[in-house]
XYZ file of C-alpha atoms in Angstrom:
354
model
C 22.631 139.164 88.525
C 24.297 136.154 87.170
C 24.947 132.920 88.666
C 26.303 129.448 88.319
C 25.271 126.824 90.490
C 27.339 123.709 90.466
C 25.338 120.803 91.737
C 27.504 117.880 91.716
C 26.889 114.844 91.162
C 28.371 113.323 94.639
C 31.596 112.042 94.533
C 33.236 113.616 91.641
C 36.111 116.013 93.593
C 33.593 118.129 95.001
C 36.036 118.670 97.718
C 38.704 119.665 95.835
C 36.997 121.838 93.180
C 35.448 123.365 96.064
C 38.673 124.064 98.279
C 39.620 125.758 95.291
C 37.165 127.861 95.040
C 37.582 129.026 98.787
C 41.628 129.538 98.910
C 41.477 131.625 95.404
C 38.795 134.036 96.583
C 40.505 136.977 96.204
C 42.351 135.908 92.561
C 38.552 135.082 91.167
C 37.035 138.315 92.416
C 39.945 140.159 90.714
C 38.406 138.657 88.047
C 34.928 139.400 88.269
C 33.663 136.342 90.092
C 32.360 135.873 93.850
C 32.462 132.454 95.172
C 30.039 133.768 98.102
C 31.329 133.343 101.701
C 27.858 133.570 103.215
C 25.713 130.021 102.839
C 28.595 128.257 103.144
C 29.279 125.089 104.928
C 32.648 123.674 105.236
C 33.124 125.222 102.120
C 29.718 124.259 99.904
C 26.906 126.191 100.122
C 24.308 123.759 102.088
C 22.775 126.344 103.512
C 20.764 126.356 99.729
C 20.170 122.619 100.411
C 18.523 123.045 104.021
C 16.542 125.819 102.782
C 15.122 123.240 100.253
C 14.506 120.732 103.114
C 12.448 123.006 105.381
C 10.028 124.291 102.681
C 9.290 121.188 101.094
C 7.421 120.766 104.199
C 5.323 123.700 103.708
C 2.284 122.530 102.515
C 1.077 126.041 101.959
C 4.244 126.947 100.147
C 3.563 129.069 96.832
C 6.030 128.944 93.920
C 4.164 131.092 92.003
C 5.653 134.017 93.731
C 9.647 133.153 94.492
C 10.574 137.071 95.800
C 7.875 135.485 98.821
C 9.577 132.145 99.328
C 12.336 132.566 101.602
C 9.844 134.408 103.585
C 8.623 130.511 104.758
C 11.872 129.776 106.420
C 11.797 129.796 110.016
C 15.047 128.176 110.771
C 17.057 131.192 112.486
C 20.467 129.738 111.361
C 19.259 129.909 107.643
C 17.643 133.111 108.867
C 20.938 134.847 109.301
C 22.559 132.931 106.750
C 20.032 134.986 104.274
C 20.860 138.290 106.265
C 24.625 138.015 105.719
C 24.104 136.302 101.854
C 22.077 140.198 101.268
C 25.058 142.134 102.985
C 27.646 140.168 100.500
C 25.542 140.761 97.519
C 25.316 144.472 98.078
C 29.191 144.759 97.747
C 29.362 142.433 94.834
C 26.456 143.029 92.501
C 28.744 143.633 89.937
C 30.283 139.763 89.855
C 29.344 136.702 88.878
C 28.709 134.472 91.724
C 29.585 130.970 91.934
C 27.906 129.017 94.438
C 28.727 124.695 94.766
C 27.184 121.881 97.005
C 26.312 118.425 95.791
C 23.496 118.160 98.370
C 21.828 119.332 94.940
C 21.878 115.790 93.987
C 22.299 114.128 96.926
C 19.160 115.163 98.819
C 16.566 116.203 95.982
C 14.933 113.149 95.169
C 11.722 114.857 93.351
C 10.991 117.649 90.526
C 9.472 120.079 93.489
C 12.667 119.897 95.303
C 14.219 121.827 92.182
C 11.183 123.999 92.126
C 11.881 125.606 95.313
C 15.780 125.558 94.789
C 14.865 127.319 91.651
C 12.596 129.546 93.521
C 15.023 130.772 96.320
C 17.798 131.559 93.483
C 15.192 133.753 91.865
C 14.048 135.274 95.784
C 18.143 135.808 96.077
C 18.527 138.398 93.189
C 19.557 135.629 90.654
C 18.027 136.472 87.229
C 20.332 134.479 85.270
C 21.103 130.974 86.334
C 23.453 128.873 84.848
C 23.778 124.898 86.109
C 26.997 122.386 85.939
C 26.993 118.939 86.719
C 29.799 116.080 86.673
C 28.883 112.450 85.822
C 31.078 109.866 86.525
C 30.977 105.892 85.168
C 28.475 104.047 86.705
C 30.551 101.502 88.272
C 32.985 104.034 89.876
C 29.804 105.596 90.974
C 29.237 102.653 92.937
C 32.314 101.464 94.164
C 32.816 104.967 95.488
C 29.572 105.467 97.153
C 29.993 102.008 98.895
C 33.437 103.981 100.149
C 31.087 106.915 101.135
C 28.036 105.128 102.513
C 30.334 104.267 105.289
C 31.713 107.732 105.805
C 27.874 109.039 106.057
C 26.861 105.856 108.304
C 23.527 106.797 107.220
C 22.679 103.247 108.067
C 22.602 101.856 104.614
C 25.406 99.994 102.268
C 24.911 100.569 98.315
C 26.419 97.157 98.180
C 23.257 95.539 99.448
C 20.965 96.711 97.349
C 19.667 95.926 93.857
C 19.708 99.080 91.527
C 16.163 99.279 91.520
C 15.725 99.167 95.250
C 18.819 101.733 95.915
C 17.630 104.192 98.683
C 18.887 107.245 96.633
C 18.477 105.439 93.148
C 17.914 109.371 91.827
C 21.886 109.524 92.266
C 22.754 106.960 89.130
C 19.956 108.055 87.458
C 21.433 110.951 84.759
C 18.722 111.340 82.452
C 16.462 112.039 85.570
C 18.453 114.656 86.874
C 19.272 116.276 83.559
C 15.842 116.302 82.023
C 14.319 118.021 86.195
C 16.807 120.063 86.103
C 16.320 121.509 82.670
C 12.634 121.516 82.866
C 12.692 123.766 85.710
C 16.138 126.353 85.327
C 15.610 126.661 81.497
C 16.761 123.976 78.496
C 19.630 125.662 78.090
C 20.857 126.204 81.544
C 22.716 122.623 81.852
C 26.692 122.456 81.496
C 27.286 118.264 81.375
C 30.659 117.641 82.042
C 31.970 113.934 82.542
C 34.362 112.854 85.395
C 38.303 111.928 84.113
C 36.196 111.840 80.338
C 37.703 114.738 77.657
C 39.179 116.913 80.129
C 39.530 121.115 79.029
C 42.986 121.735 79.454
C 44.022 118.037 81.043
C 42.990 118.437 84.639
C 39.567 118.566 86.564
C 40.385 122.093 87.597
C 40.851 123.504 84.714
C 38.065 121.817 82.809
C 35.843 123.130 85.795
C 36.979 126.323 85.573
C 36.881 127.111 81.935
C 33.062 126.314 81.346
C 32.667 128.636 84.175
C 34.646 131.369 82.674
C 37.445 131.729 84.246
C 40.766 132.356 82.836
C 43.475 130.184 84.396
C 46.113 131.360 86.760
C 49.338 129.690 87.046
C 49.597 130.959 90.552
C 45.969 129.789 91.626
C 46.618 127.509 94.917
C 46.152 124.095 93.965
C 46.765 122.364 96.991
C 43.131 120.861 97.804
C 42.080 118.354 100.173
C 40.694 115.197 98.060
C 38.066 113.176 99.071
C 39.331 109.801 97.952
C 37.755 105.984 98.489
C 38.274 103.655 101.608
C 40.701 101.021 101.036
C 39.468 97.367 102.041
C 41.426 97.583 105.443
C 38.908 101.543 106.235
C 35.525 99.998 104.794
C 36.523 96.821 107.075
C 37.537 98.583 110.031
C 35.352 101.425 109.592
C 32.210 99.046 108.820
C 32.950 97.632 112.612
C 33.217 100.885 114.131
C 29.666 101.811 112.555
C 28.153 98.856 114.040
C 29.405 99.671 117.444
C 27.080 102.474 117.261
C 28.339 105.041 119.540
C 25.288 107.116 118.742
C 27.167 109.853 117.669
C 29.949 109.869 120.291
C 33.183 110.353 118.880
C 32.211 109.549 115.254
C 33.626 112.408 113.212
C 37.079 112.226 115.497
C 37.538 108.413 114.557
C 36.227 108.835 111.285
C 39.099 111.991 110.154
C 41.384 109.509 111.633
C 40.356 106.365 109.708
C 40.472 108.553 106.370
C 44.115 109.703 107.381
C 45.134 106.476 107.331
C 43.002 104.273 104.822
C 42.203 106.734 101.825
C 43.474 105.625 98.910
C 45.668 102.591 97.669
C 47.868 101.857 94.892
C 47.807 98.079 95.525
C 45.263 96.140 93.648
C 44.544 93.722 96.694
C 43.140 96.533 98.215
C 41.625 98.606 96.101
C 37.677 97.982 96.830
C 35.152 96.443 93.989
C 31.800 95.470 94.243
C 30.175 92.081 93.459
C 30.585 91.338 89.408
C 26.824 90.351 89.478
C 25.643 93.735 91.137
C 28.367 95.568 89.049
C 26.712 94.311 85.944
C 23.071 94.867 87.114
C 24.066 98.651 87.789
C 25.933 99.059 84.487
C 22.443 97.329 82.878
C 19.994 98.924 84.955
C 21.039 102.705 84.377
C 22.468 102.001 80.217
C 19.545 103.364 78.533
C 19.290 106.464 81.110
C 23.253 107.098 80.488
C 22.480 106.388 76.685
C 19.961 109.101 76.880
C 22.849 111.794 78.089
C 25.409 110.753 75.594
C 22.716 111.373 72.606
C 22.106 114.113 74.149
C 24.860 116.471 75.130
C 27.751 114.171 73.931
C 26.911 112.775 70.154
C 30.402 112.417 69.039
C 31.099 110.120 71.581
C 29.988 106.140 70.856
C 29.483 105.538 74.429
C 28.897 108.045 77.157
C 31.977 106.248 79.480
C 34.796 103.527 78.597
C 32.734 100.274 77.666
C 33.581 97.544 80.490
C 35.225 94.494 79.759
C 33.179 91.826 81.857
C 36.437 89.067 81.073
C 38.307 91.178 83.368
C 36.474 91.933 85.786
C 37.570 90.827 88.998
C 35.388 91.723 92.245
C 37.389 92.763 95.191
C 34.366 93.108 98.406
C 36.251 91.539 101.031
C 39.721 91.732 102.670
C 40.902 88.246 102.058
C 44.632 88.512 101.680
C 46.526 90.207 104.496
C 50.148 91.245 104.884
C 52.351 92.009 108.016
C 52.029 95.598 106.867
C 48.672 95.742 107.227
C 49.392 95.216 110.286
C 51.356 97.646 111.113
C 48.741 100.405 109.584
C 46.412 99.364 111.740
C 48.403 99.253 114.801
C 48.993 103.209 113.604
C 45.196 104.169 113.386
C 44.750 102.731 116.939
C 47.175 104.347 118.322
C 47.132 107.661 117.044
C 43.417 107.248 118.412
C 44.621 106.610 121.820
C 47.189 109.873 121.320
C 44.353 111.945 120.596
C 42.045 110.628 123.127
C 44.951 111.411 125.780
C 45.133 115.017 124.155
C 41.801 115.595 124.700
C 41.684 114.517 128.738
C 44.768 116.488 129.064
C 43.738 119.586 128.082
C 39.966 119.270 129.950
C 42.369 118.249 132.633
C 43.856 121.657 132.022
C 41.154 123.658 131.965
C 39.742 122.285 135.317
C 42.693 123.365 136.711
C 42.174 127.143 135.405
């Protein structure tokens, strides 16, 4: 059976390429492709990712023998996740699955990771294993993740760290993941693809969907949920509600309520950028591995992204001009938290009563 795997990176419309992928089930299986329902989390397959977790743990784990891998896992949610993966292949052997979750990136931070990925694929049925992976511009890698760091509230800010000391450094790092990735799925098994860079067909969608295959629909459902950046008045007001810590309480009902209202911005005083001095050491740290990929897979192009213009620049951390309006949006979020709050009480209220 035939597969593509699409790993990320992070922050490159996962989200929407992946709530495509979901609402056009049907219209790709009519055309011989199975974005697989089983493995799935919130629409990306993580159930791959967390199978990776657990058996890097195994100490005893052998690779040498994948159809005995998943055989390891003891975790019964992953468990029956397998079960019902087996009971969609059976109906679908004849398609070419598609499966997508940046945890790919995100969480494999060594060459053995990939081994076992690889290995599970290969325990799955997969025989023929085809990768893709978006890149985006190093400094919109970073000013985005800065964004994200405080949607994870994993307890560390990109923006305070050197490139070199980055907890995840693995993420910028594109010759690293390119040349594991390769030396473990097969040389020929990477599809490099570059974020808003030489699109197929003008849009991310249909580039995405072409180098899978894929003939493009006009009446394919396009309307996605995008994952888009803080503006300066989310990462300052969700920065605050982070350090609060709530431990846990009533984190992902503020947080779907801070991205309703601060995603996104069309106004340059509030559009987020990072320190010029760290933006340049990023750019500088991660050149030659970026260098590496545009020799690579793109040598037609002089640079792998758009050459920065340091003159320009202007950094853009903190909120330091505010407007009545601002105001105003942030009298919204708070309320429309105290709305929902009351929603909630009314309804255990409710139910007490029944």
């Amino acid at each position: 059976m035939k597969a593509f795997l699409h790993i990320g990176t992070t922050n490159t419309g996962n989200q929407e390429k992946q709530g495509f992928l979901a609402k056009n089930f049907n219209k790709l299986l009519n055309q011989g492709f199975l974005y697989p329902k089983s493995l799935r989390v919130a629409n990306r397959h993580w159930a791959l990712v967390d199978m990776v977790l657990e058996l890097i743990k195994d100490e005893n784990l052998n690779l040498t023998q994948p159809e005995q891998v998943l055989k390891a896992l003891k975790n019964p949610r992953l468990l029956q996740a397998i079960e019902s993966f087996n009971k969609e292949k059976e109906l679908h052997k004849d398609k070419t699955f598609i499966f997508s979750v940046e945890g790919c990136v995100w969480e494999f931070s060594s060459k053995k990771h990939i081994e076992i990925l690889y290995a599970i694929l290969k325990a799955l049925g997969f025989d023929e294993i085809k990768l893709m992976v978006y890149f985006r511009d190093t400094l919109d890698y970073l000013n985005s993740h800065c964004s994200q760091d405080l949607k994870n509230n994993l307890g560390y800010y990109s923006g305070d760290f050197k490139p070199q000391d980055h907890p995840r450094k693995y993420i910028f790092d594109y010759k690293w993941i390119c040349e594991n990735y390769t030396e473990v799925f097969g040389e020929n098994s990477l599809i490099v693809r570059l974020l808003r860079e030489d699109y197929v067909g003008g849009t991310l969608l249909k580039d995405f969907t072409y180098h899978l295959g894929i003939k493009w629909d006009e009446n394919f459902d396009l309307e996605q949920k995008r994952n888009e950046s803080f503006n300066l008045l989310g990462m300052e007001i969700q920065k605050r509600l982070n350090e609060k810590d709530l431990n846990g309480q009533n984190f992902n009902s503020l947080l779907s309520i801070s991205r309703k209202h601060f995603e996104g911005t069309k106004e340059a005083r509030l559009k987020f950028k990072v320190q010029k001095e760290l933006a340049k050491a990023y750019v500088d740290y991660f050149a030659s591995s970026n260098e590496w990929v545009r020799a690579k897979y793109f040598p037609h192009k002089k640079s792998l992204f758009t050459p920065i213009n340091w003159d320009d620049y202007k950094e853009n951390a903190t909120l330091k001009d505010i407007k009545e309006e601002d105001w105003d949006k942030i009298v919204d979020f708070f309320a429309e938290v105290i709305v929902s709050k009351n929603i909630i009480i009314q309804n255990l209220k409710n139910c007490n009563k029944n």
